[in-house]
mmCIF file of N, CA and C in Angstrom:
data_model
loop_
_atom_site.group_PDB
_atom_site.id
_atom_site.type_symbol
_atom_site.label_atom_id
_atom_site.label_comp_id
_atom_site.label_asym_id
_atom_site.label_seq_id
_atom_site.Cartn_x
_atom_site.Cartn_y
_atom_site.Cartn_z
ATOM 1 N N ILE A 1 -96.202 -24.022 55.457
ATOM 2 C CA ILE A 1 -96.351 -25.428 55.308
ATOM 3 C C ILE A 1 -95.457 -26.684 54.359
ATOM 4 N N VAL A 2 -94.842 -27.952 55.345
ATOM 5 C CA VAL A 2 -93.942 -28.385 54.383
ATOM 6 C C VAL A 2 -94.031 -30.262 54.864
ATOM 7 N N ASN A 3 -93.820 -30.055 54.020
ATOM 8 C CA ASN A 3 -93.592 -31.629 53.554
ATOM 9 C C ASN A 3 -93.365 -32.667 54.390
ATOM 10 N N SER A 4 -93.770 -34.335 55.170
ATOM 11 C CA SER A 4 -93.756 -34.526 55.877
ATOM 12 C C SER A 4 -92.413 -34.509 57.105
ATOM 13 N N ASP A 5 -91.577 -34.842 55.692
ATOM 14 C CA ASP A 5 -90.214 -35.116 56.190
ATOM 15 C C ASP A 5 -88.987 -33.986 56.440
ATOM 16 N N GLY A 6 -90.288 -32.527 56.432
ATOM 17 C CA GLY A 6 -89.706 -30.921 56.620
ATOM 18 C C GLY A 6 -88.716 -30.698 55.671
ATOM 19 N N THR A 7 -88.309 -30.737 54.564
ATOM 20 C CA THR A 7 -87.972 -30.397 53.411
ATOM 21 C C THR A 7 -88.193 -29.769 52.525
ATOM 22 N N THR A 8 -89.287 -29.833 52.127
ATOM 23 C CA THR A 8 -89.906 -28.745 51.209
ATOM 24 C C THR A 8 -90.868 -28.049 51.455
ATOM 25 N N ASN A 9 -90.617 -26.801 51.337
ATOM 26 C CA ASN A 9 -91.738 -25.234 51.710
ATOM 27 C C ASN A 9 -92.642 -25.794 50.565
ATOM 28 N N ILE A 10 -93.931 -26.613 50.906
ATOM 29 C CA ILE A 10 -95.343 -26.799 49.769
ATOM 30 C C ILE A 10 -96.658 -25.515 49.708
ATOM 31 N N CYS A 11 -96.677 -24.858 50.855
ATOM 32 C CA CYS A 11 -97.535 -23.632 50.815
ATOM 33 C C CYS A 11 -97.162 -22.399 51.616
ATOM 34 N N SER A 12 -98.405 -21.636 51.597
ATOM 35 C CA SER A 12 -98.466 -21.376 52.813
ATOM 36 C C SER A 12 -100.200 -21.203 53.497
ATOM 37 N N GLY A 13 -100.150 -20.886 54.379
ATOM 38 C CA GLY A 13 -101.878 -20.545 55.054
ATOM 39 C C GLY A 13 -101.767 -20.020 56.004
ATOM 40 N N THR A 14 -103.220 -19.648 56.777
ATOM 41 C CA THR A 14 -103.680 -19.006 57.394
ATOM 42 C C THR A 14 -104.489 -19.727 58.727
ATOM 43 N N LEU A 15 -104.014 -19.359 60.102
ATOM 44 C CA LEU A 15 -104.709 -19.637 61.059
ATOM 45 C C LEU A 15 -106.020 -18.992 60.913
ATOM 46 N N ILE A 16 -107.434 -20.034 60.917
ATOM 47 C CA ILE A 16 -108.998 -19.380 60.888
ATOM 48 C C ILE A 16 -109.068 -19.848 62.428
ATOM 49 N N THR A 17 -108.367 -20.834 63.409
ATOM 50 C CA THR A 17 -108.664 -20.599 64.582
ATOM 51 C C THR A 17 -107.600 -21.428 65.582
ATOM 52 N N ASP A 18 -108.307 -21.640 66.453
ATOM 53 C CA ASP A 18 -107.419 -21.876 67.701
ATOM 54 C C ASP A 18 -106.060 -23.212 66.762
ATOM 55 N N ASN A 19 -106.871 -24.099 65.981
ATOM 56 C CA ASN A 19 -106.329 -25.598 65.474
ATOM 57 C C ASN A 19 -106.629 -25.668 63.794
ATOM 58 N N GLN A 20 -107.509 -24.807 64.062
ATOM 59 C CA GLN A 20 -106.966 -25.282 61.876
ATOM 60 C C GLN A 20 -106.663 -24.283 61.292
ATOM 61 N N LEU A 21 -105.902 -24.350 59.979
ATOM 62 C CA LEU A 21 -105.533 -23.509 59.224
ATOM 63 C C LEU A 21 -106.442 -23.462 58.398
ATOM 64 N N LEU A 22 -106.356 -22.686 57.101
ATOM 65 C CA LEU A 22 -106.857 -22.602 55.709
ATOM 66 C C LEU A 22 -105.431 -22.668 54.582
ATOM 67 N N SER A 23 -105.430 -23.101 53.501
ATOM 68 C CA SER A 23 -104.881 -23.377 52.317
ATOM 69 C C SER A 23 -105.199 -23.612 51.484
ATOM 70 N N ALA A 24 -104.661 -23.773 50.298
ATOM 71 C CA ALA A 24 -105.000 -24.148 48.983
ATOM 72 C C ALA A 24 -104.796 -25.562 48.570
ATOM 73 N N ALA A 25 -106.063 -26.320 47.578
ATOM 74 C CA ALA A 25 -106.011 -27.395 48.125
ATOM 75 C C ALA A 25 -105.134 -28.035 47.154
ATOM 76 N N HIS A 26 -105.235 -27.409 45.841
ATOM 77 C CA HIS A 26 -104.493 -27.725 44.940
ATOM 78 C C HIS A 26 -102.654 -28.161 46.010
ATOM 79 N N CYS A 27 -102.685 -27.617 46.983
ATOM 80 C CA CYS A 27 -101.108 -27.942 47.505
ATOM 81 C C CYS A 27 -101.211 -29.654 48.105
ATOM 82 N N PHE A 28 -102.332 -30.077 48.261
ATOM 83 C CA PHE A 28 -102.158 -31.210 48.298
ATOM 84 C C PHE A 28 -103.174 -32.516 47.983
ATOM 85 N N LEU A 29 -102.720 -32.541 46.809
ATOM 86 C CA LEU A 29 -103.304 -33.194 45.925
ATOM 87 C C LEU A 29 -102.545 -33.864 45.146
ATOM 88 N N THR A 30 -101.297 -33.942 46.052
ATOM 89 C CA THR A 30 -100.465 -35.353 45.468
ATOM 90 C C THR A 30 -100.137 -36.336 46.359
ATOM 91 N N SER A 31 -100.063 -37.819 45.247
ATOM 92 C CA SER A 31 -100.017 -38.506 46.425
ATOM 93 C C SER A 31 -98.842 -38.679 47.475
ATOM 94 N N GLU A 32 -97.741 -37.736 47.448
ATOM 95 C CA GLU A 32 -96.725 -37.885 48.331
ATOM 96 C C GLU A 32 -97.574 -36.578 49.977
ATOM 97 N N VAL A 33 -97.635 -36.380 49.108
ATOM 98 C CA VAL A 33 -98.953 -35.292 50.649
ATOM 99 C C VAL A 33 -99.804 -35.647 51.308
ATOM 100 N N SER A 34 -99.839 -36.832 52.189
ATOM 101 C CA SER A 34 -100.741 -37.038 53.347
ATOM 102 C C SER A 34 -100.520 -36.753 54.753
ATOM 103 N N SER A 35 -99.610 -36.032 54.763
ATOM 104 C CA SER A 35 -99.925 -35.161 56.513
ATOM 105 C C SER A 35 -98.270 -33.873 55.571
ATOM 106 N N VAL A 36 -98.524 -33.110 56.537
ATOM 107 C CA VAL A 36 -97.568 -31.872 56.922
ATOM 108 C C VAL A 36 -96.670 -31.358 58.080
ATOM 109 N N LEU A 37 -96.469 -30.657 58.355
ATOM 110 C CA LEU A 37 -95.190 -29.997 58.880
ATOM 111 C C LEU A 37 -96.018 -28.816 59.176
ATOM 112 N N VAL A 38 -96.365 -27.740 59.747
ATOM 113 C CA VAL A 38 -96.457 -26.706 59.904
ATOM 114 C C VAL A 38 -95.385 -25.681 61.091
ATOM 115 N N GLU A 39 -95.149 -25.157 60.205
ATOM 116 C CA GLU A 39 -93.916 -24.113 61.072
ATOM 117 C C GLU A 39 -94.874 -22.725 61.089
ATOM 118 N N LEU A 40 -95.275 -22.016 62.680
ATOM 119 C CA LEU A 40 -95.756 -21.521 63.227
ATOM 120 C C LEU A 40 -95.090 -20.634 63.937
ATOM 121 N N ALA A 41 -94.773 -19.254 63.979
ATOM 122 C CA ALA A 41 -93.782 -18.276 65.231
ATOM 123 C C ALA A 41 -92.677 -19.593 65.570
ATOM 124 N N GLY A 42 -91.627 -20.035 64.327
ATOM 125 C CA GLY A 42 -91.285 -20.690 64.537
ATOM 126 C C GLY A 42 -91.258 -22.112 65.481
ATOM 127 N N ARG A 43 -91.685 -22.596 66.044
ATOM 128 C CA ARG A 43 -92.350 -23.624 65.974
ATOM 129 C C ARG A 43 -93.339 -24.662 65.364
ATOM 130 N N ILE A 44 -92.839 -26.293 65.025
ATOM 131 C CA ILE A 44 -92.810 -27.005 63.900
ATOM 132 C C ILE A 44 -94.217 -27.613 64.850
ATOM 133 N N PHE A 45 -95.467 -27.735 63.855
ATOM 134 C CA PHE A 45 -96.472 -28.547 64.371
ATOM 135 C C PHE A 45 -97.337 -29.791 63.119
ATOM 136 N N PHE A 46 -96.971 -30.751 64.141
ATOM 137 C CA PHE A 46 -97.663 -31.876 62.989
ATOM 138 C C PHE A 46 -98.965 -31.881 62.656
ATOM 139 N N SER A 47 -99.401 -31.804 61.021
ATOM 140 C CA SER A 47 -100.809 -32.051 61.124
ATOM 141 C C SER A 47 -101.395 -32.983 60.373
ATOM 142 N N PRO A 48 -102.049 -34.196 60.542
ATOM 143 C CA PRO A 48 -101.997 -35.025 60.026
ATOM 144 C C PRO A 48 -103.457 -35.014 59.311
ATOM 145 N N ASN A 49 -104.425 -34.072 59.999
ATOM 146 C CA ASN A 49 -105.715 -34.239 58.970
ATOM 147 C C ASN A 49 -105.854 -32.955 58.241
ATOM 148 N N VAL A 50 -105.569 -33.653 56.492
ATOM 149 C CA VAL A 50 -105.602 -32.570 55.687
ATOM 150 C C VAL A 50 -107.107 -32.384 54.871
ATOM 151 N N THR A 51 -108.572 -32.043 54.840
ATOM 152 C CA THR A 51 -109.279 -31.783 53.991
ATOM 153 C C THR A 51 -109.585 -30.774 53.113
ATOM 154 N N VAL A 52 -110.051 -31.566 51.948
ATOM 155 C CA VAL A 52 -109.860 -30.758 50.460
ATOM 156 C C VAL A 52 -111.243 -30.987 50.022
ATOM 157 N N PRO A 53 -112.002 -29.987 49.704
ATOM 158 C CA PRO A 53 -113.245 -30.637 49.712
ATOM 159 C C PRO A 53 -113.912 -31.803 48.080
ATOM 160 N N SER A 54 -114.981 -32.154 48.747
ATOM 161 C CA SER A 54 -115.047 -32.804 47.579
ATOM 162 C C SER A 54 -115.270 -32.068 46.365
ATOM 163 N N ASN A 55 -115.864 -31.061 45.938
ATOM 164 C CA ASN A 55 -116.069 -30.121 44.970
ATOM 165 C C ASN A 55 -115.299 -29.538 44.070
ATOM 166 N N TYR A 56 -113.930 -29.895 44.866
ATOM 167 C CA TYR A 56 -113.186 -29.519 44.175
ATOM 168 C C TYR A 56 -112.303 -29.116 42.594
ATOM 169 N N ARG A 57 -112.282 -28.791 41.954
ATOM 170 C CA ARG A 57 -112.439 -29.029 40.807
ATOM 171 C C ARG A 57 -111.488 -27.978 39.853
ATOM 172 N N LEU A 58 -110.595 -28.642 38.887
ATOM 173 C CA LEU A 58 -109.537 -27.802 37.719
ATOM 174 C C LEU A 58 -110.508 -27.913 36.834
ATOM 175 N N ASP A 59 -110.073 -27.115 35.627
ATOM 176 C CA ASP A 59 -110.687 -27.139 34.588
ATOM 177 C C ASP A 59 -109.117 -26.373 33.636
ATOM 178 N N ALA A 60 -108.268 -27.366 33.194
ATOM 179 C CA ALA A 60 -106.742 -26.722 32.776
ATOM 180 C C ALA A 60 -107.105 -26.190 31.557
ATOM 181 N N ARG A 61 -107.963 -26.664 30.891
ATOM 182 C CA ARG A 61 -107.940 -25.750 29.898
ATOM 183 C C ARG A 61 -108.564 -24.325 29.569
ATOM 184 N N GLN A 62 -109.466 -24.215 30.411
ATOM 185 C CA GLN A 62 -109.332 -22.390 30.915
ATOM 186 C C GLN A 62 -108.826 -21.992 31.899
ATOM 187 N N SER A 63 -107.516 -22.798 32.199
ATOM 188 C CA SER A 63 -106.888 -22.151 33.751
ATOM 189 C C SER A 63 -108.071 -21.938 35.488
ATOM 190 N N LEU A 64 -108.813 -23.035 35.132
ATOM 191 C CA LEU A 64 -109.749 -22.225 36.371
ATOM 192 C C LEU A 64 -109.733 -23.501 37.457
ATOM 193 N N VAL A 65 -110.088 -22.669 38.510
ATOM 194 C CA VAL A 65 -109.888 -23.582 39.620
ATOM 195 C C VAL A 65 -111.030 -23.191 40.505
ATOM 196 N N PHE A 66 -111.845 -24.357 41.101
ATOM 197 C CA PHE A 66 -113.031 -23.974 41.685
ATOM 198 C C PHE A 66 -112.722 -24.615 43.119
ATOM 199 N N ASN A 67 -113.229 -24.082 43.915
ATOM 200 C CA ASN A 67 -113.315 -24.639 45.729
ATOM 201 C C ASN A 67 -112.011 -24.738 46.216
ATOM 202 N N ASP A 68 -110.926 -23.651 45.664
ATOM 203 C CA ASP A 68 -109.269 -24.431 45.794
ATOM 204 C C ASP A 68 -108.955 -23.964 47.643
ATOM 205 N N PHE A 69 -109.272 -24.759 48.330
ATOM 206 C CA PHE A 69 -109.160 -24.638 49.457
ATOM 207 C C PHE A 69 -109.093 -25.719 50.345
ATOM 208 N N ALA A 70 -108.219 -25.776 51.817
ATOM 209 C CA ALA A 70 -108.051 -27.054 52.165
ATOM 210 C C ALA A 70 -107.804 -26.895 53.925
ATOM 211 N N ILE A 71 -108.659 -27.507 54.728
ATOM 212 C CA ILE A 71 -108.674 -27.489 56.153
ATOM 213 C C ILE A 71 -107.339 -27.857 56.732
ATOM 214 N N LEU A 72 -106.527 -27.492 57.797
ATOM 215 C CA LEU A 72 -105.352 -28.293 58.139
ATOM 216 C C LEU A 72 -105.342 -28.495 59.388
ATOM 217 N N GLU A 73 -106.062 -29.749 60.626
ATOM 218 C CA GLU A 73 -106.079 -29.373 61.455
ATOM 219 C C GLU A 73 -104.910 -30.357 61.943
#
């Protein structure tokens, strides 16, 4: 998974359906990530929909992350 201009690798993911990719939510929490490009088998796909669960939570004091997943379509 790369940022929208294709210059920076931001995370990896796993294809879970024909059109959905599972990745980590913490990869998509910055304001710079509104859409991403996905490289799969040498082809580039645009992913305009990144869904992070509303109950994602980071507890930095204890180094814990809860519900750290995102779905890209």
